[in-house]
Amino acid sequence: MKNLLLIFALASFQFVIAQTPCVGGFAGSFPCDGYDLQATFTLGELNAGSGNDSWGWTDPSDGKEYALIGLDNGTAFIDISNPTSPVYLGKLPTHTSNSSWRDIKTYANYAFIVSEAGGHGMQVFDLTRLRNVTNPPVTFTEDAHYNGIGGVHNIVINESTGYAYSVGGGGYNGGPHFINIQDPLNPVGEGGYSGDGYTHDAQVVTYNGPDTDYIGQEIFIGSNTDEVVIVDITDKS
């Protein structure tokens, strides 16, 4: 039996209500391999010029699933609980100007959003507000904002510790900027790491591997300009 996958294709064609089966390596105009296309939205339907990234959130109260889409002019929120009939709930506009790059991560039912737009900082959005949208699409406002960074490329969150790490800007030679988000509506900057230069993308984990010297330590794995760096960032000072 073929697997099913919801794909939001930011392209110029009509919105598809019913699923499009994968036949002969294509679901409609999209290449596929064992996955049926469930639905699509055009950029025009999202009132945007481009899109670059996505993330997801599952509401712990009822299991409903939502797609969080990074657009040039903000972040779109789409209810994908019924994958063949998704609902565009609305958009959180960019904090400053438009940008081709926006990144989103989640923690404790909040979305944390950064962008390469100048002076953008980090937007904080309460995702539980998506439960009560009665007349979509709507224009949302941010619930909090962190201005300890400007334009950055990416954001990483270690959910086990409640820390966010912006990378690719925000000082520290483009390395990680440490942000305590344990109280999501009151983010606090706690320094950063500049020893290895610009980080394009990263992962931060609480180590639980075979090396007993590092069990319980917070480890940063950074994809840098010409190397992968591994740094113990447990001590933020």
JSON list of C-alpha atoms in Angstrom, two decimals:
[
{"chain": "A", "resi": 1, "resn": "MET", "atom": "CA", "xyz": [0.00, 0.00, 0.00]},
{"chain": "A", "resi": 2, "resn": "LYS", "atom": "CA", "xyz": [1.31, 3.41, -0.88]},
{"chain": "A", "resi": 3, "resn": "ASN", "atom": "CA", "xyz": [2.30, 5.77, 1.87]},
{"chain": "A", "resi": 4, "resn": "LEU", "atom": "CA", "xyz": [0.45, 9.06, 2.06]},
{"chain": "A", "resi": 5, "resn": "LEU", "atom": "CA", "xyz": [2.23, 12.38, 2.32]},
{"chain": "A", "resi": 6, "resn": "LEU", "atom": "CA", "xyz": [0.87, 15.90, 2.55]},
{"chain": "A", "resi": 7, "resn": "ILE", "atom": "CA", "xyz": [2.91, 18.17, 0.33]},
{"chain": "A", "resi": 8, "resn": "PHE", "atom": "CA", "xyz": [2.50, 21.91, 0.27]},
{"chain": "A", "resi": 9, "resn": "ALA", "atom": "CA", "xyz": [3.87, 22.89, -3.11]},
{"chain": "A", "resi": 10, "resn": "LEU", "atom": "CA", "xyz": [4.57, 26.58, -3.43]},
{"chain": "A", "resi": 11, "resn": "ALA", "atom": "CA", "xyz": [4.06, 26.73, -7.17]},
{"chain": "A", "resi": 12, "resn": "SER", "atom": "CA", "xyz": [1.78, 28.29, -9.74]},
{"chain": "A", "resi": 13, "resn": "PHE", "atom": "CA", "xyz": [-1.09, 25.86, -10.29]},
{"chain": "A", "resi": 14, "resn": "GLN", "atom": "CA", "xyz": [-4.59, 25.30, -8.98]},
{"chain": "A", "resi": 15, "resn": "PHE", "atom": "CA", "xyz": [-5.39, 24.26, -5.41]},
{"chain": "A", "resi": 16, "resn": "VAL", "atom": "CA", "xyz": [-6.20, 20.53, -5.38]},
{"chain": "A", "resi": 17, "resn": "ILE", "atom": "CA", "xyz": [-8.95, 19.31, -3.02]},
{"chain": "A", "resi": 18, "resn": "ALA", "atom": "CA", "xyz": [-8.83, 15.56, -3.66]},
{"chain": "A", "resi": 19, "resn": "GLN", "atom": "CA", "xyz": [-5.62, 13.60, -3.40]},
{"chain": "A", "resi": 20, "resn": "THR", "atom": "CA", "xyz": [-3.60, 12.98, -6.53]},
{"chain": "A", "resi": 21, "resn": "PRO", "atom": "CA", "xyz": [-2.22, 9.43, -6.72]},
{"chain": "A", "resi": 22, "resn": "CYS", "atom": "CA", "xyz": [1.39, 8.70, -7.54]},
{"chain": "A", "resi": 23, "resn": "VAL", "atom": "CA", "xyz": [1.30, 7.08, -10.98]},
{"chain": "A", "resi": 24, "resn": "GLY", "atom": "CA", "xyz": [4.31, 6.39, -13.15]},
{"chain": "A", "resi": 25, "resn": "GLY", "atom": "CA", "xyz": [6.59, 8.41, -10.89]},
{"chain": "A", "resi": 26, "resn": "PHE", "atom": "CA", "xyz": [4.38, 11.53, -10.84]},
{"chain": "A", "resi": 27, "resn": "ALA", "atom": "CA", "xyz": [1.53, 12.83, -8.69]},
{"chain": "A", "resi": 28, "resn": "GLY", "atom": "CA", "xyz": [0.16, 15.42, -11.05]},
{"chain": "A", "resi": 29, "resn": "SER", "atom": "CA", "xyz": [3.22, 17.46, -12.04]},
{"chain": "A", "resi": 30, "resn": "PHE", "atom": "CA", "xyz": [5.27, 16.42, -8.99]},
{"chain": "A", "resi": 31, "resn": "PRO", "atom": "CA", "xyz": [7.84, 13.60, -9.07]},
{"chain": "A", "resi": 32, "resn": "CYS", "atom": "CA", "xyz": [6.97, 10.89, -6.52]},
{"chain": "A", "resi": 33, "resn": "ASP", "atom": "CA", "xyz": [7.97, 7.43, -5.38]},
{"chain": "A", "resi": 34, "resn": "GLY", "atom": "CA", "xyz": [5.22, 5.67, -3.44]},
{"chain": "A", "resi": 35, "resn": "TYR", "atom": "CA", "xyz": [3.66, 8.83, -1.99]},
{"chain": "A", "resi": 36, "resn": "ASP", "atom": "CA", "xyz": [0.31, 10.29, -3.02]},
{"chain": "A", "resi": 37, "resn": "LEU", "atom": "CA", "xyz": [-0.09, 14.07, -3.16]},
{"chain": "A", "resi": 38, "resn": "GLN", "atom": "CA", "xyz": [-2.77, 15.13, -0.69]},
{"chain": "A", "resi": 39, "resn": "ALA", "atom": "CA", "xyz": [-3.23, 18.86, -1.35]},
{"chain": "A", "resi": 40, "resn": "THR", "atom": "CA", "xyz": [-1.41, 22.00, -2.42]},
{"chain": "A", "resi": 41, "resn": "PHE", "atom": "CA", "xyz": [-1.55, 25.75, -1.89]},
{"chain": "A", "resi": 42, "resn": "THR", "atom": "CA", "xyz": [-0.24, 28.29, -4.35]},
{"chain": "A", "resi": 43, "resn": "LEU", "atom": "CA", "xyz": [1.85, 31.24, -3.24]},
{"chain": "A", "resi": 44, "resn": "GLY", "atom": "CA", "xyz": [-0.95, 33.46, -4.48]},
{"chain": "A", "resi": 45, "resn": "GLU", "atom": "CA", "xyz": [-3.39, 31.83, -2.08]},
{"chain": "A", "resi": 46, "resn": "LEU", "atom": "CA", "xyz": [-0.95, 32.55, 0.74]},
{"chain": "A", "resi": 47, "resn": "ASN", "atom": "CA", "xyz": [-0.50, 36.14, -0.49]},
{"chain": "A", "resi": 48, "resn": "ALA", "atom": "CA", "xyz": [3.26, 35.72, -0.77]},
{"chain": "A", "resi": 49, "resn": "GLY", "atom": "CA", "xyz": [5.98, 36.03, -3.38]},
{"chain": "A", "resi": 50, "resn": "SER", "atom": "CA", "xyz": [8.12, 33.11, -2.25]},
{"chain": "A", "resi": 51, "resn": "GLY", "atom": "CA", "xyz": [8.44, 30.42, 0.38]},
{"chain": "A", "resi": 52, "resn": "ASN", "atom": "CA", "xyz": [11.53, 28.75, 1.80]},
{"chain": "A", "resi": 53, "resn": "ASP", "atom": "CA", "xyz": [10.94, 26.49, 4.78]},
{"chain": "A", "resi": 54, "resn": "SER", "atom": "CA", "xyz": [8.36, 24.73, 6.94]},
{"chain": "A", "resi": 55, "resn": "TRP", "atom": "CA", "xyz": [7.90, 23.21, 10.36]},
{"chain": "A", "resi": 56, "resn": "GLY", "atom": "CA", "xyz": [5.02, 21.49, 12.14]},
{"chain": "A", "resi": 57, "resn": "TRP", "atom": "CA", "xyz": [3.09, 21.45, 15.39]},
{"chain": "A", "resi": 58, "resn": "THR", "atom": "CA", "xyz": [0.74, 18.83, 16.85]},
{"chain": "A", "resi": 59, "resn": "ASP", "atom": "CA", "xyz": [-1.74, 20.22, 19.36]},
{"chain": "A", "resi": 60, "resn": "PRO", "atom": "CA", "xyz": [-1.37, 18.07, 22.51]},
{"chain": "A", "resi": 61, "resn": "SER", "atom": "CA", "xyz": [-5.00, 18.73, 23.48]},
{"chain": "A", "resi": 62, "resn": "ASP", "atom": "CA", "xyz": [-6.60, 17.02, 20.47]},
{"chain": "A", "resi": 63, "resn": "GLY", "atom": "CA", "xyz": [-3.85, 15.72, 18.17]},
{"chain": "A", "resi": 64, "resn": "LYS", "atom": "CA", "xyz": [-4.64, 18.17, 15.36]},
{"chain": "A", "resi": 65, "resn": "GLU", "atom": "CA", "xyz": [-1.70, 18.90, 13.09]},
{"chain": "A", "resi": 66, "resn": "TYR", "atom": "CA", "xyz": [-0.60, 22.25, 11.72]},
{"chain": "A", "resi": 67, "resn": "ALA", "atom": "CA", "xyz": [1.94, 23.29, 9.09]},
{"chain": "A", "resi": 68, "resn": "LEU", "atom": "CA", "xyz": [4.02, 26.41, 9.76]},
{"chain": "A", "resi": 69, "resn": "ILE", "atom": "CA", "xyz": [5.28, 27.86, 6.48]},
{"chain": "A", "resi": 70, "resn": "GLY", "atom": "CA", "xyz": [8.10, 30.38, 6.14]},
{"chain": "A", "resi": 71, "resn": "LEU", "atom": "CA", "xyz": [7.24, 32.96, 3.47]},
{"chain": "A", "resi": 72, "resn": "ASP", "atom": "CA", "xyz": [8.98, 36.08, 2.23]},
{"chain": "A", "resi": 73, "resn": "ASN", "atom": "CA", "xyz": [6.49, 38.32, 4.05]},
{"chain": "A", "resi": 74, "resn": "GLY", "atom": "CA", "xyz": [5.67, 36.30, 7.15]},
{"chain": "A", "resi": 75, "resn": "THR", "atom": "CA", "xyz": [4.69, 32.91, 8.55]},
{"chain": "A", "resi": 76, "resn": "ALA", "atom": "CA", "xyz": [1.57, 31.06, 7.38]},
{"chain": "A", "resi": 77, "resn": "PHE", "atom": "CA", "xyz": [-0.36, 28.65, 9.60]},
{"chain": "A", "resi": 78, "resn": "ILE", "atom": "CA", "xyz": [-2.31, 25.82, 7.95]},
{"chain": "A", "resi": 79, "resn": "ASP", "atom": "CA", "xyz": [-4.54, 23.25, 9.63]},
{"chain": "A", "resi": 80, "resn": "ILE", "atom": "CA", "xyz": [-3.62, 19.94, 7.97]},
{"chain": "A", "resi": 81, "resn": "SER", "atom": "CA", "xyz": [-5.67, 17.68, 10.23]},
{"chain": "A", "resi": 82, "resn": "ASN", "atom": "CA", "xyz": [-7.71, 16.69, 7.18]},
{"chain": "A", "resi": 83, "resn": "PRO", "atom": "CA", "xyz": [-4.87, 16.31, 4.68]},
{"chain": "A", "resi": 84, "resn": "THR", "atom": "CA", "xyz": [-7.08, 16.37, 1.59]},
{"chain": "A", "resi": 85, "resn": "SER", "atom": "CA", "xyz": [-8.84, 19.55, 2.72]},
{"chain": "A", "resi": 86, "resn": "PRO", "atom": "CA", "xyz": [-6.36, 21.74, 4.64]},
{"chain": "A", "resi": 87, "resn": "VAL", "atom": "CA", "xyz": [-7.39, 25.16, 5.94]},
{"chain": "A", "resi": 88, "resn": "TYR", "atom": "CA", "xyz": [-5.23, 28.26, 5.65]},
{"chain": "A", "resi": 89, "resn": "LEU", "atom": "CA", "xyz": [-5.81, 29.89, 9.05]},
{"chain": "A", "resi": 90, "resn": "GLY", "atom": "CA", "xyz": [-3.77, 33.04, 8.59]},
{"chain": "A", "resi": 91, "resn": "LYS", "atom": "CA", "xyz": [-0.39, 34.71, 8.66]},
{"chain": "A", "resi": 92, "resn": "LEU", "atom": "CA", "xyz": [1.94, 36.36, 11.16]},
{"chain": "A", "resi": 93, "resn": "PRO", "atom": "CA", "xyz": [3.57, 39.21, 9.19]},
{"chain": "A", "resi": 94, "resn": "THR", "atom": "CA", "xyz": [7.33, 39.68, 9.22]},
{"chain": "A", "resi": 95, "resn": "HIS", "atom": "CA", "xyz": [8.57, 41.83, 12.11]},
{"chain": "A", "resi": 96, "resn": "THR", "atom": "CA", "xyz": [10.43, 44.20, 9.78]},
{"chain": "A", "resi": 97, "resn": "SER", "atom": "CA", "xyz": [10.93, 43.83, 6.02]},
{"chain": "A", "resi": 98, "resn": "ASN", "atom": "CA", "xyz": [10.43, 41.00, 3.55]},
{"chain": "A", "resi": 99, "resn": "SER", "atom": "CA", "xyz": [13.17, 38.41, 3.14]},
{"chain": "A", "resi": 100, "resn": "SER", "atom": "CA", "xyz": [13.74, 35.29, 1.08]},
{"chain": "A", "resi": 101, "resn": "TRP", "atom": "CA", "xyz": [14.71, 33.42, 4.27]},
{"chain": "A", "resi": 102, "resn": "ARG", "atom": "CA", "xyz": [12.67, 32.66, 7.38]},
{"chain": "A", "resi": 103, "resn": "ASP", "atom": "CA", "xyz": [13.05, 29.80, 9.86]},
{"chain": "A", "resi": 104, "resn": "ILE", "atom": "CA", "xyz": [10.66, 28.41, 12.47]},
{"chain": "A", "resi": 105, "resn": "LYS", "atom": "CA", "xyz": [10.97, 26.02, 15.40]},
{"chain": "A", "resi": 106, "resn": "THR", "atom": "CA", "xyz": [8.59, 25.12, 18.24]},
{"chain": "A", "resi": 107, "resn": "TYR", "atom": "CA", "xyz": [8.80, 24.63, 22.00]},
{"chain": "A", "resi": 108, "resn": "ALA", "atom": "CA", "xyz": [6.09, 24.32, 24.68]},
{"chain": "A", "resi": 109, "resn": "ASN", "atom": "CA", "xyz": [3.27, 25.18, 22.23]},
{"chain": "A", "resi": 110, "resn": "TYR", "atom": "CA", "xyz": [5.01, 28.32, 20.97]},
{"chain": "A", "resi": 111, "resn": "ALA", "atom": "CA", "xyz": [6.60, 29.06, 17.61]},
{"chain": "A", "resi": 112, "resn": "PHE", "atom": "CA", "xyz": [9.94, 30.88, 17.52]},
{"chain": "A", "resi": 113, "resn": "ILE", "atom": "CA", "xyz": [10.57, 32.63, 14.22]},
{"chain": "A", "resi": 114, "resn": "VAL", "atom": "CA", "xyz": [13.70, 34.27, 12.82]},
{"chain": "A", "resi": 115, "resn": "SER", "atom": "CA", "xyz": [14.56, 35.77, 9.45]},
{"chain": "A", "resi": 116, "resn": "GLU", "atom": "CA", "xyz": [17.48, 37.24, 7.54]},
{"chain": "A", "resi": 117, "resn": "ALA", "atom": "CA", "xyz": [15.50, 40.49, 7.31]},
{"chain": "A", "resi": 118, "resn": "GLY", "atom": "CA", "xyz": [17.44, 43.32, 8.94]},
{"chain": "A", "resi": 119, "resn": "GLY", "atom": "CA", "xyz": [16.50, 43.95, 12.58]},
{"chain": "A", "resi": 120, "resn": "HIS", "atom": "CA", "xyz": [13.96, 41.12, 12.59]},
{"chain": "A", "resi": 121, "resn": "GLY", "atom": "CA", "xyz": [14.91, 39.52, 15.90]},
{"chain": "A", "resi": 122, "resn": "MET", "atom": "CA", "xyz": [12.93, 36.51, 17.14]},
{"chain": "A", "resi": 123, "resn": "GLN", "atom": "CA", "xyz": [9.14, 36.47, 17.06]},
{"chain": "A", "resi": 124, "resn": "VAL", "atom": "CA", "xyz": [7.24, 34.36, 19.59]},
{"chain": "A", "resi": 125, "resn": "PHE", "atom": "CA", "xyz": [3.76, 33.11, 18.71]},
{"chain": "A", "resi": 126, "resn": "ASP", "atom": "CA", "xyz": [1.34, 31.19, 20.94]},
{"chain": "A", "resi": 127, "resn": "LEU", "atom": "CA", "xyz": [0.24, 28.25, 18.79]},
{"chain": "A", "resi": 128, "resn": "THR", "atom": "CA", "xyz": [-2.80, 27.50, 20.95]},
{"chain": "A", "resi": 129, "resn": "ARG", "atom": "CA", "xyz": [-4.40, 30.55, 19.32]},
{"chain": "A", "resi": 130, "resn": "LEU", "atom": "CA", "xyz": [-4.84, 28.40, 16.21]},
{"chain": "A", "resi": 131, "resn": "ARG", "atom": "CA", "xyz": [-7.56, 26.45, 18.02]},
{"chain": "A", "resi": 132, "resn": "ASN", "atom": "CA", "xyz": [-10.00, 29.34, 17.92]},
{"chain": "A", "resi": 133, "resn": "VAL", "atom": "CA", "xyz": [-9.80, 30.85, 14.43]},
{"chain": "A", "resi": 134, "resn": "THR", "atom": "CA", "xyz": [-13.42, 31.24, 13.34]},
{"chain": "A", "resi": 135, "resn": "ASN", "atom": "CA", "xyz": [-13.14, 33.19, 10.08]},
{"chain": "A", "resi": 136, "resn": "PRO", "atom": "CA", "xyz": [-9.87, 32.32, 8.33]},
{"chain": "A", "resi": 137, "resn": "PRO", "atom": "CA", "xyz": [-7.57, 33.56, 7.03]},
{"chain": "A", "resi": 138, "resn": "VAL", "atom": "CA", "xyz": [-6.71, 36.17, 9.65]},
{"chain": "A", "resi": 139, "resn": "THR", "atom": "CA", "xyz": [-3.70, 38.39, 10.31]},
{"chain": "A", "resi": 140, "resn": "PHE", "atom": "CA", "xyz": [-2.01, 37.39, 13.55]},
{"chain": "A", "resi": 141, "resn": "THR", "atom": "CA", "xyz": [0.15, 39.46, 15.89]},
{"chain": "A", "resi": 142, "resn": "GLU", "atom": "CA", "xyz": [3.20, 38.19, 17.75]},
{"chain": "A", "resi": 143, "resn": "ASP", "atom": "CA", "xyz": [2.85, 37.41, 21.46]},
{"chain": "A", "resi": 144, "resn": "ALA", "atom": "CA", "xyz": [6.42, 38.41, 22.33]},
{"chain": "A", "resi": 145, "resn": "HIS", "atom": "CA", "xyz": [9.59, 39.56, 20.62]},
{"chain": "A", "resi": 146, "resn": "TYR", "atom": "CA", "xyz": [13.29, 39.13, 21.38]},
{"chain": "A", "resi": 147, "resn": "ASN", "atom": "CA", "xyz": [15.52, 41.90, 20.02]},
{"chain": "A", "resi": 148, "resn": "GLY", "atom": "CA", "xyz": [18.86, 40.57, 21.22]},
{"chain": "A", "resi": 149, "resn": "ILE", "atom": "CA", "xyz": [19.54, 39.49, 17.64]},
{"chain": "A", "resi": 150, "resn": "GLY", "atom": "CA", "xyz": [18.86, 41.12, 14.28]},
{"chain": "A", "resi": 151, "resn": "GLY", "atom": "CA", "xyz": [18.72, 39.20, 11.03]},
{"chain": "A", "resi": 152, "resn": "VAL", "atom": "CA", "xyz": [19.85, 35.57, 11.36]},
{"chain": "A", "resi": 153, "resn": "HIS", "atom": "CA", "xyz": [19.75, 32.53, 9.09]},
{"chain": "A", "resi": 154, "resn": "ASN", "atom": "CA", "xyz": [18.43, 29.80, 11.33]},
{"chain": "A", "resi": 155, "resn": "ILE", "atom": "CA", "xyz": [17.18, 28.82, 14.77]},
{"chain": "A", "resi": 156, "resn": "VAL", "atom": "CA", "xyz": [17.72, 25.57, 16.67]},
{"chain": "A", "resi": 157, "resn": "ILE", "atom": "CA", "xyz": [15.93, 24.51, 19.87]},
{"chain": "A", "resi": 158, "resn": "ASN", "atom": "CA", "xyz": [16.89, 21.89, 22.44]},
{"chain": "A", "resi": 159, "resn": "GLU", "atom": "CA", "xyz": [13.48, 21.06, 23.88]},
{"chain": "A", "resi": 160, "resn": "SER", "atom": "CA", "xyz": [14.97, 19.09, 26.78]},
{"chain": "A", "resi": 161, "resn": "THR", "atom": "CA", "xyz": [16.67, 22.20, 28.19]},
{"chain": "A", "resi": 162, "resn": "GLY", "atom": "CA", "xyz": [14.46, 25.04, 26.94]},
{"chain": "A", "resi": 163, "resn": "TYR", "atom": "CA", "xyz": [17.21, 26.86, 25.05]},
{"chain": "A", "resi": 164, "resn": "ALA", "atom": "CA", "xyz": [17.07, 28.31, 21.55]},
{"chain": "A", "resi": 165, "resn": "TYR", "atom": "CA", "xyz": [20.16, 28.96, 19.46]},
{"chain": "A", "resi": 166, "resn": "SER", "atom": "CA", "xyz": [20.13, 31.41, 16.58]},
{"chain": "A", "resi": 167, "resn": "VAL", "atom": "CA", "xyz": [22.89, 30.91, 14.02]},
{"chain": "A", "resi": 168, "resn": "GLY", "atom": "CA", "xyz": [24.13, 32.65, 10.90]},
{"chain": "A", "resi": 169, "resn": "GLY", "atom": "CA", "xyz": [24.05, 36.19, 12.31]},
{"chain": "A", "resi": 170, "resn": "GLY", "atom": "CA", "xyz": [23.26, 37.91, 15.57]},
{"chain": "A", "resi": 171, "resn": "GLY", "atom": "CA", "xyz": [26.88, 38.50, 16.59]},
{"chain": "A", "resi": 172, "resn": "TYR", "atom": "CA", "xyz": [29.43, 35.92, 17.72]},
{"chain": "A", "resi": 173, "resn": "ASN", "atom": "CA", "xyz": [30.93, 35.81, 14.20]},
{"chain": "A", "resi": 174, "resn": "GLY", "atom": "CA", "xyz": [27.74, 34.14, 13.00]},
{"chain": "A", "resi": 175, "resn": "GLY", "atom": "CA", "xyz": [28.04, 31.39, 15.59]},
{"chain": "A", "resi": 176, "resn": "PRO", "atom": "CA", "xyz": [25.29, 30.37, 18.03]},
{"chain": "A", "resi": 177, "resn": "HIS", "atom": "CA", "xyz": [23.56, 32.97, 20.19]},
{"chain": "A", "resi": 178, "resn": "PHE", "atom": "CA", "xyz": [22.18, 31.38, 23.37]},
{"chain": "A", "resi": 179, "resn": "ILE", "atom": "CA", "xyz": [18.57, 32.28, 24.28]},
{"chain": "A", "resi": 180, "resn": "ASN", "atom": "CA", "xyz": [16.80, 30.93, 27.37]},
{"chain": "A", "resi": 181, "resn": "ILE", "atom": "CA", "xyz": [13.16, 30.30, 26.34]},
{"chain": "A", "resi": 182, "resn": "GLN", "atom": "CA", "xyz": [12.04, 28.35, 29.40]},
{"chain": "A", "resi": 183, "resn": "ASP", "atom": "CA", "xyz": [9.55, 31.19, 29.90]},
{"chain": "A", "resi": 184, "resn": "PRO", "atom": "CA", "xyz": [8.55, 31.49, 26.22]},
{"chain": "A", "resi": 185, "resn": "LEU", "atom": "CA", "xyz": [7.06, 34.97, 26.51]},
{"chain": "A", "resi": 186, "resn": "ASN", "atom": "CA", "xyz": [10.19, 36.34, 28.19]},
{"chain": "A", "resi": 187, "resn": "PRO", "atom": "CA", "xyz": [13.26, 35.12, 26.27]},
{"chain": "A", "resi": 188, "resn": "VAL", "atom": "CA", "xyz": [16.61, 35.94, 27.85]},
{"chain": "A", "resi": 189, "resn": "GLY", "atom": "CA", "xyz": [19.96, 36.11, 26.05]},
{"chain": "A", "resi": 190, "resn": "GLU", "atom": "CA", "xyz": [22.75, 34.22, 27.80]},
{"chain": "A", "resi": 191, "resn": "GLY", "atom": "CA", "xyz": [25.76, 34.79, 25.58]},
{"chain": "A", "resi": 192, "resn": "GLY", "atom": "CA", "xyz": [27.05, 32.85, 22.61]},
{"chain": "A", "resi": 193, "resn": "TYR", "atom": "CA", "xyz": [29.96, 31.04, 20.98]},
{"chain": "A", "resi": 194, "resn": "SER", "atom": "CA", "xyz": [32.22, 32.67, 18.40]},
{"chain": "A", "resi": 195, "resn": "GLY", "atom": "CA", "xyz": [35.22, 30.34, 18.38]},
{"chain": "A", "resi": 196, "resn": "ASP", "atom": "CA", "xyz": [34.57, 28.68, 15.01]},
{"chain": "A", "resi": 197, "resn": "GLY", "atom": "CA", "xyz": [32.92, 31.41, 12.95]},
{"chain": "A", "resi": 198, "resn": "TYR", "atom": "CA", "xyz": [29.76, 31.27, 10.86]},
{"chain": "A", "resi": 199, "resn": "THR", "atom": "CA", "xyz": [27.26, 28.44, 11.40]},
{"chain": "A", "resi": 200, "resn": "HIS", "atom": "CA", "xyz": [24.78, 27.74, 8.61]},
{"chain": "A", "resi": 201, "resn": "ASP", "atom": "CA", "xyz": [22.75, 25.06, 10.38]},
{"chain": "A", "resi": 202, "resn": "ALA", "atom": "CA", "xyz": [23.03, 23.12, 13.61]},
{"chain": "A", "resi": 203, "resn": "GLN", "atom": "CA", "xyz": [21.64, 20.55, 16.00]},
{"chain": "A", "resi": 204, "resn": "VAL", "atom": "CA", "xyz": [21.82, 20.74, 19.79]},
{"chain": "A", "resi": 205, "resn": "VAL", "atom": "CA", "xyz": [21.33, 17.61, 21.88]},
{"chain": "A", "resi": 206, "resn": "THR", "atom": "CA", "xyz": [21.58, 16.54, 25.48]},
{"chain": "A", "resi": 207, "resn": "TYR", "atom": "CA", "xyz": [24.21, 13.82, 25.24]},
{"chain": "A", "resi": 208, "resn": "ASN", "atom": "CA", "xyz": [23.26, 10.29, 26.29]},
{"chain": "A", "resi": 209, "resn": "GLY", "atom": "CA", "xyz": [25.89, 8.27, 24.46]},
{"chain": "A", "resi": 210, "resn": "PRO", "atom": "CA", "xyz": [28.65, 5.86, 25.39]},
{"chain": "A", "resi": 211, "resn": "ASP", "atom": "CA", "xyz": [31.19, 8.49, 26.53]},
{"chain": "A", "resi": 212, "resn": "THR", "atom": "CA", "xyz": [30.39, 8.80, 30.22]},
{"chain": "A", "resi": 213, "resn": "ASP", "atom": "CA", "xyz": [32.38, 12.06, 30.49]},
{"chain": "A", "resi": 214, "resn": "TYR", "atom": "CA", "xyz": [29.65, 13.88, 28.56]},
{"chain": "A", "resi": 215, "resn": "ILE", "atom": "CA", "xyz": [26.40, 12.23, 29.64]},
{"chain": "A", "resi": 216, "resn": "GLY", "atom": "CA", "xyz": [23.88, 14.96, 30.43]},
{"chain": "A", "resi": 217, "resn": "GLN", "atom": "CA", "xyz": [25.96, 17.67, 28.74]},
{"chain": "A", "resi": 218, "resn": "GLU", "atom": "CA", "xyz": [24.46, 19.95, 26.09]},
{"chain": "A", "resi": 219, "resn": "ILE", "atom": "CA", "xyz": [26.33, 19.44, 22.82]},
{"chain": "A", "resi": 220, "resn": "PHE", "atom": "CA", "xyz": [26.22, 21.79, 19.82]},
{"chain": "A", "resi": 221, "resn": "ILE", "atom": "CA", "xyz": [26.87, 20.27, 16.37]},
{"chain": "A", "resi": 222, "resn": "GLY", "atom": "CA", "xyz": [27.33, 23.06, 13.85]},
{"chain": "A", "resi": 223, "resn": "SER", "atom": "CA", "xyz": [27.48, 22.94, 10.07]},
{"chain": "A", "resi": 224, "resn": "ASN", "atom": "CA", "xyz": [30.00, 25.71, 9.47]},
{"chain": "A", "resi": 225, "resn": "THR", "atom": "CA", "xyz": [31.56, 27.23, 6.38]},
{"chain": "A", "resi": 226, "resn": "ASP", "atom": "CA", "xyz": [34.19, 24.53, 5.85]},
{"chain": "A", "resi": 227, "resn": "GLU", "atom": "CA", "xyz": [33.80, 22.13, 8.77]},
{"chain": "A", "resi": 228, "resn": "VAL", "atom": "CA", "xyz": [31.45, 20.49, 11.24]},
{"chain": "A", "resi": 229, "resn": "VAL", "atom": "CA", "xyz": [32.10, 21.71, 14.79]},
{"chain": "A", "resi": 230, "resn": "ILE", "atom": "CA", "xyz": [31.19, 19.93, 18.02]},
{"chain": "A", "resi": 231, "resn": "VAL", "atom": "CA", "xyz": [31.11, 22.09, 21.14]},
{"chain": "A", "resi": 232, "resn": "ASP", "atom": "CA", "xyz": [30.07, 21.45, 24.75]},
{"chain": "A", "resi": 233, "resn": "ILE", "atom": "CA", "xyz": [27.83, 24.46, 25.50]},
{"chain": "A", "resi": 234, "resn": "THR", "atom": "CA", "xyz": [26.46, 23.29, 28.84]},
{"chain": "A", "resi": 235, "resn": "ASP", "atom": "CA", "xyz": [28.13, 26.23, 30.59]},
{"chain": "A", "resi": 236, "resn": "LYS", "atom": "CA", "xyz": [26.65, 29.30, 28.87]},
{"chain": "A", "resi": 237, "resn": "SER", "atom": "CA", "xyz": [28.98, 31.79, 30.56]}
]
